[in-house]
GROMACS .gro file of C-alpha atoms in nm:
model
  240
    1MET     CA    1   2.686  -3.378  -1.054
    2ARG     CA    2   2.330  -3.540  -1.026
    3THR     CA    3   2.428  -3.725  -0.700
    4GLY     CA    4   2.536  -3.398  -0.568
    5CYS     CA    5   2.161  -3.270  -0.616
    6GLU     CA    6   2.006  -3.601  -0.527
    7MET     CA    7   2.167  -3.542  -0.177
    8TYR     CA    8   2.008  -3.235  -0.149
    9LYS     CA    9   1.704  -3.295  -0.258
   10HIS     CA   10   1.686  -3.596  -0.001
   11PHE     CA   11   1.896  -3.455   0.260
   12PHE     CA   12   1.972  -3.141   0.258
   13LYS     CA   13   1.737  -2.937   0.193
   14ARG     CA   14   1.573  -3.038   0.490
   15VAL     CA   15   1.878  -2.982   0.716
   16ILE     CA   16   1.858  -2.597   0.580
   17ASP     CA   17   1.491  -2.589   0.628
   18PHE     CA   18   1.506  -2.720   0.987
   19VAL     CA   19   1.756  -2.500   1.086
   20LEU     CA   20   1.681  -2.163   0.960
   21SER     CA   21   1.310  -2.269   1.061
   22LEU     CA   22   1.423  -2.274   1.390
   23ILE     CA   23   1.695  -1.950   1.394
   24GLY     CA   24   1.378  -1.767   1.235
   25GLY     CA   25   1.130  -1.847   1.479
   26ILE     CA   26   1.330  -1.819   1.731
   27VAL     CA   27   1.476  -1.446   1.616
   28LEU     CA   28   1.147  -1.335   1.454
   29LEU     CA   29   0.961  -1.362   1.805
   30PRO     CA   30   0.999  -0.978   1.855
   31ILE     CA   31   0.825  -0.907   1.521
   32PHE     CA   32   0.589  -1.220   1.551
   33LEU     CA   33   0.454  -0.970   1.925
   34ILE     CA   34   0.430  -0.627   1.768
   35ILE     CA   35   0.254  -0.745   1.455
   36SER     CA   36  -0.008  -0.991   1.689
   37LEU     CA   37  -0.086  -0.683   1.933
   38ALA     CA   38  -0.129  -0.440   1.613
   39ILE     CA   39  -0.391  -0.704   1.418
   40VAL     CA   40  -0.604  -0.709   1.780
   41ILE     CA   41  -0.596  -0.362   1.813
   42ASP     CA   42  -0.746  -0.294   1.459
   43ASP     CA   43  -0.958  -0.618   1.426
   44PRO     CA   44  -1.024  -0.758   1.784
   45GLY     CA   45  -1.023  -1.151   1.712
   46PRO     CA   46  -0.752  -1.496   1.655
   47VAL     CA   47  -0.458  -1.323   1.537
   48ILE     CA   48  -0.320  -1.651   1.381
   49PHE     CA   49  -0.566  -1.783   1.079
   50LYS     CA   50  -0.521  -2.185   0.967
   51GLN     CA   51  -0.623  -2.308   0.641
   52LYS     CA   52  -0.603  -2.636   0.452
   53ARG     CA   53  -0.366  -2.684   0.217
   54VAL     CA   54  -0.216  -2.947  -0.032
   55GLY     CA   55   0.110  -3.091   0.085
   56LYS     CA   56   0.328  -3.338  -0.050
   57GLY     CA   57   0.153  -3.623  -0.218
   58LYS     CA   58  -0.159  -3.410  -0.197
   59LYS     CA   59  -0.206  -3.469   0.198
   60LEU     CA   60  -0.431  -3.228   0.308
   61PHE     CA   61  -0.179  -3.023   0.636
   62TRP     CA   62  -0.294  -2.671   0.804
   63LEU     CA   63  -0.092  -2.394   0.724
   64HIS     CA   64  -0.041  -2.148   0.927
   65LYS     CA   65  -0.089  -1.740   0.818
   66PHE     CA   66  -0.111  -1.390   1.024
   67ARG     CA   67  -0.532  -1.305   0.984
   68SER     CA   68  -0.535  -1.031   0.715
   69MET     CA   69  -0.877  -1.051   0.705
   70LYS     CA   70  -1.156  -0.917   0.893
   71VAL     CA   71  -1.313  -1.192   1.110
   72ASN     CA   72  -1.675  -1.173   0.910
   73THR     CA   73  -1.515  -1.270   0.663
   74PRO     CA   74  -1.723  -1.584   0.433
   75ASP     CA   75  -1.528  -1.874   0.450
   76ILE     CA   76  -1.445  -1.912   0.036
   77PRO     CA   77  -1.098  -1.843  -0.110
   78THR     CA   78  -0.977  -1.450  -0.175
   79HIS     CA   79  -1.008  -1.480  -0.546
   80LEU     CA   80  -1.369  -1.566  -0.526
   81LEU     CA   81  -1.494  -1.284  -0.291
   82GLU     CA   82  -1.657  -0.986  -0.468
   83HIS     CA   83  -1.452  -0.674  -0.391
   84PRO     CA   84  -1.214  -0.888  -0.132
   85GLU     CA   85  -1.042  -0.490  -0.032
   86GLN     CA   86  -1.342  -0.451   0.155
   87TYR     CA   87  -1.307  -0.744   0.408
   88ILE     CA   88  -0.882  -0.666   0.383
   89THR     CA   89  -0.818  -0.476   0.711
   90LYS     CA   90  -0.566  -0.199   0.728
   91VAL     CA   91  -0.277  -0.386   0.889
   92GLY     CA   92  -0.351  -0.665   0.672
   93LYS     CA   93  -0.297  -0.462   0.369
   94PHE     CA   94  -0.002  -0.361   0.496
   95LEU     CA   95   0.114  -0.724   0.603
   96ARG     CA   96  -0.012  -0.892   0.253
   97LYS     CA   97   0.160  -0.593   0.069
   98THR     CA   98   0.481  -0.710   0.237
   99SER     CA   99   0.429  -1.089   0.291
  100LEU     CA  100   0.472  -1.041   0.676
  101ASP     CA  101   0.120  -1.215   0.642
  102GLU     CA  102   0.297  -1.549   0.571
  103LEU     CA  103   0.546  -1.582   0.840
  104PRO     CA  104   0.420  -1.798   1.077
  105GLN     CA  105   0.480  -2.073   0.803
  106VAL     CA  106   0.843  -2.082   0.931
  107TYR     CA  107   0.652  -2.314   1.197
  108ASP     CA  108   0.497  -2.564   0.930
  109ILE     CA  109   0.830  -2.579   0.769
  110LEU     CA  110   1.011  -2.624   1.125
  111PHE     CA  111   0.759  -2.906   1.178
  112GLY     CA  112   0.820  -3.095   0.806
  113LYS     CA  113   0.509  -2.985   0.676
  114MET     CA  114   0.634  -2.731   0.408
  115SER     CA  115   0.992  -2.641   0.297
  116ILE     CA  116   1.145  -2.299   0.234
  117ILE     CA  117   1.156  -2.318  -0.112
  118GLY     CA  118   0.900  -2.478  -0.352
  119PRO     CA  119   0.565  -2.447  -0.512
  120ARG     CA  120   0.286  -2.235  -0.342
  121PRO     CA  121   0.092  -2.520  -0.114
  122ALA     CA  122  -0.264  -2.528  -0.303
  123LEU     CA  123  -0.619  -2.470  -0.163
  124TRP     CA  124  -0.784  -2.785  -0.088
  125ASN     CA  125  -1.056  -2.717  -0.328
  126GLN     CA  126  -0.830  -2.569  -0.588
  127ASP     CA  127  -0.861  -2.901  -0.793
  128ASP     CA  128  -0.760  -2.722  -1.181
  129LEU     CA  129  -0.435  -2.652  -0.997
  130VAL     CA  130  -0.359  -2.931  -0.862
  131ALA     CA  131  -0.481  -3.142  -1.183
  132GLU     CA  132  -0.230  -2.902  -1.348
  133ARG     CA  133   0.059  -2.960  -1.112
  134ASP     CA  134  -0.004  -3.299  -1.157
  135ARG     CA  135   0.091  -3.310  -1.513
  136TYR     CA  136   0.477  -3.200  -1.366
  137GLY     CA  137   0.535  -3.404  -1.057
  138ALA     CA  138   0.492  -3.089  -0.837
  139ASN     CA  139   0.293  -3.240  -0.600
  140ASP     CA  140   0.551  -3.459  -0.544
  141ILE     CA  141   0.790  -3.260  -0.331
  142LYS     CA  142   0.688  -3.007  -0.024
  143PRO     CA  143   0.505  -2.714  -0.069
  144GLY     CA  144   0.716  -2.421   0.026
  145LEU     CA  145   0.675  -2.010   0.156
  146THR     CA  146   0.797  -1.920  -0.143
  147GLY     CA  147   0.970  -2.008  -0.531
  148TRP     CA  148   1.000  -2.009  -0.840
  149ALA     CA  149   0.644  -1.908  -0.973
  150GLN     CA  150   0.613  -1.657  -0.685
  151ILE     CA  151   0.918  -1.471  -0.823
  152ASN     CA  152   0.760  -1.472  -1.139
  153GLY     CA  153   0.404  -1.309  -1.171
  154ARG     CA  154   0.271  -1.438  -0.817
  155ASP     CA  155  -0.075  -1.351  -0.786
  156GLU     CA  156  -0.057  -1.227  -1.149
  157LEU     CA  157  -0.017  -1.598  -1.304
  158GLU     CA  158  -0.306  -1.789  -1.471
  159ILE     CA  159  -0.260  -2.152  -1.317
  160PRO     CA  160  -0.146  -2.309  -1.657
  161GLU     CA  161   0.153  -2.095  -1.630
  162LYS     CA  162   0.227  -2.145  -1.239
  163ALA     CA  163   0.222  -2.486  -1.256
  164ARG     CA  164   0.404  -2.441  -1.591
  165LEU     CA  165   0.648  -2.264  -1.375
  166ASP     CA  166   0.601  -2.528  -1.055
  167GLY     CA  167   0.699  -2.824  -1.287
  168GLU     CA  168   1.008  -2.614  -1.365
  169TYR     CA  169   1.145  -2.529  -1.015
  170VAL     CA  170   1.130  -2.931  -0.989
  171GLU     CA  171   1.364  -2.962  -1.276
  172LYS     CA  172   1.616  -2.704  -1.159
  173MET     CA  173   1.541  -2.817  -0.814
  174SER     CA  174   1.916  -2.748  -0.602
  175PHE     CA  175   2.103  -2.558  -0.353
  176LEU     CA  176   2.234  -2.291  -0.641
  177PHE     CA  177   1.853  -2.236  -0.759
  178ASP     CA  178   1.708  -2.195  -0.449
  179CYS     CA  179   1.892  -1.960  -0.338
  180LYS     CA  180   1.824  -1.769  -0.688
  181CYS     CA  181   1.469  -1.820  -0.590
  182PHE     CA  182   1.542  -1.672  -0.202
  183PHE     CA  183   1.691  -1.391  -0.287
  184GLY     CA  184   1.463  -1.299  -0.598
  185THR     CA  185   1.191  -1.343  -0.354
  186ILE     CA  186   1.364  -1.071  -0.124
  187ARG     CA  187   1.337  -0.865  -0.413
  188SER     CA  188   1.018  -0.891  -0.565
  189VAL     CA  189   0.904  -0.837  -0.195
  190LEU     CA  190   1.084  -0.512  -0.179
  191LYS     CA  191   0.910  -0.423  -0.470
  192SER     CA  192   0.561  -0.567  -0.476
  193ASP     CA  193   0.595  -0.753  -0.757
  194GLY     CA  194   0.310  -0.964  -0.827
  195VAL     CA  195   0.072  -0.887  -0.603
  196VAL     CA  196  -0.272  -0.850  -0.677
  197GLU     CA  197  -0.597  -0.829  -0.402
  198GLY     CA  198  -0.832  -1.157  -0.523
  199GLY     CA  199  -0.540  -1.244  -0.743
  200THR     CA  200  -0.621  -1.391  -1.091
  201GLY     CA  201  -1.011  -1.372  -1.044
  202GLU     CA  202  -0.985  -0.990  -0.975
  203LEU     CA  203  -0.708  -0.930  -1.263
  204HIS     CA  204  -0.993  -1.104  -1.454
  205ARG     CA  205  -1.276  -0.860  -1.351
  206GLU     CA  206  -1.050  -0.556  -1.396
  207GLU     CA  207  -1.006  -0.679  -1.729
  208GLU     CA  208  -1.384  -0.712  -1.798
  209LYS     CA  209  -1.446  -0.362  -1.699
  210ALA     CA  210  -1.150  -0.243  -1.929
  211GLY     CA  211  -1.325  -0.425  -2.151
  212ALA     CA  212  -1.658  -0.309  -2.083
  213GLY     CA  213  -1.523   0.065  -2.092
  214ARG     CA  214  -1.371  -0.029  -2.421
  215LYS     CA  215  -1.681  -0.137  -2.577
  216ASN     CA  216  -1.882   0.140  -2.447
  217GLU     CA  217  -1.640   0.433  -2.590
  218ALA     CA  218  -1.649   0.257  -2.888
  219GLU     CA  219  -2.028   0.262  -2.944
  220VAL     CA  220  -1.995   0.579  -2.905
  221LEU     CA  221  -1.786   0.736  -3.107
  222ALA     CA  222  -1.985   0.482  -3.395
  223GLU     CA  223  -2.305   0.657  -3.288
  224ALA     CA  224  -2.075   1.033  -3.318
  225ALA     CA  225  -2.003   0.910  -3.640
  226VAL     CA  226  -2.344   0.780  -3.782
  227SER     CA  227  -2.488   1.086  -3.635
  228GLU     CA  228  -2.204   1.299  -3.851
  229GLU     CA  229  -2.280   1.138  -4.128
  230GLY     CA  230  -2.641   1.237  -4.120
  231GLY     CA  231  -2.626   1.605  -4.048
  232HIS     CA  232  -2.391   1.567  -4.377
  233SER     CA  233  -2.680   1.408  -4.554
  234GLU     CA  234  -2.933   1.658  -4.442
  235SER     CA  235  -2.708   1.923  -4.516
  236GLU     CA  236  -2.665   1.788  -4.910
  237GLU     CA  237  -3.014   1.779  -4.918
  238GLU     CA  238  -3.103   2.076  -4.843
  239GLU     CA  239  -2.798   2.244  -5.080
  240SER     CA  240  -2.943   2.028  -5.399
   0.00000   0.00000   0.00000
């Protein structure tokens, strides 16, 4: 059984990646053209966005996506932007929600930079995520178009949990487990599970706002209680 898994990891996985990405790259061409036209009409500029990501063995490579943000967007990670939704185009919002912005990565898979299933490639400056993945050996395999962490929380995951799930994938990597991740991704995309613009950074901002709102509400209630007690005391004094 172990020999079969090793053969899959070192040979058959790449064969499947190559064949499926080649077929996908050809079959999806009409969709690529439609998306490209929609992007240009919505916000004139480049159709493809490329970004340095961390690949196998922590070697950097260029990852490709359909551009979903405005041309004048600051060149920093989305989760570091203040109100990232203001930079996302109308077409981009749809592309991100449906994960169609990731489609150009079929060519990254075709040329051997990525795999269909694997840990999502970290940004070149995500040292915290790369360090966490080192603990689980998740930097020793090719990053993927989708993976185990993607179907178990995606943008909602904190970095330690994301790295742990990536490590779990490394341990369980097999043809059947890849199939589970693949079909789980289809289900997650259809339901838009775990999609949060700005990722965990935006979640933290929302939590802070919610916390501040609860604090303000508590302060108002406390003040009301104090006022009510003061009112009772004054009434009692008048009665006496």
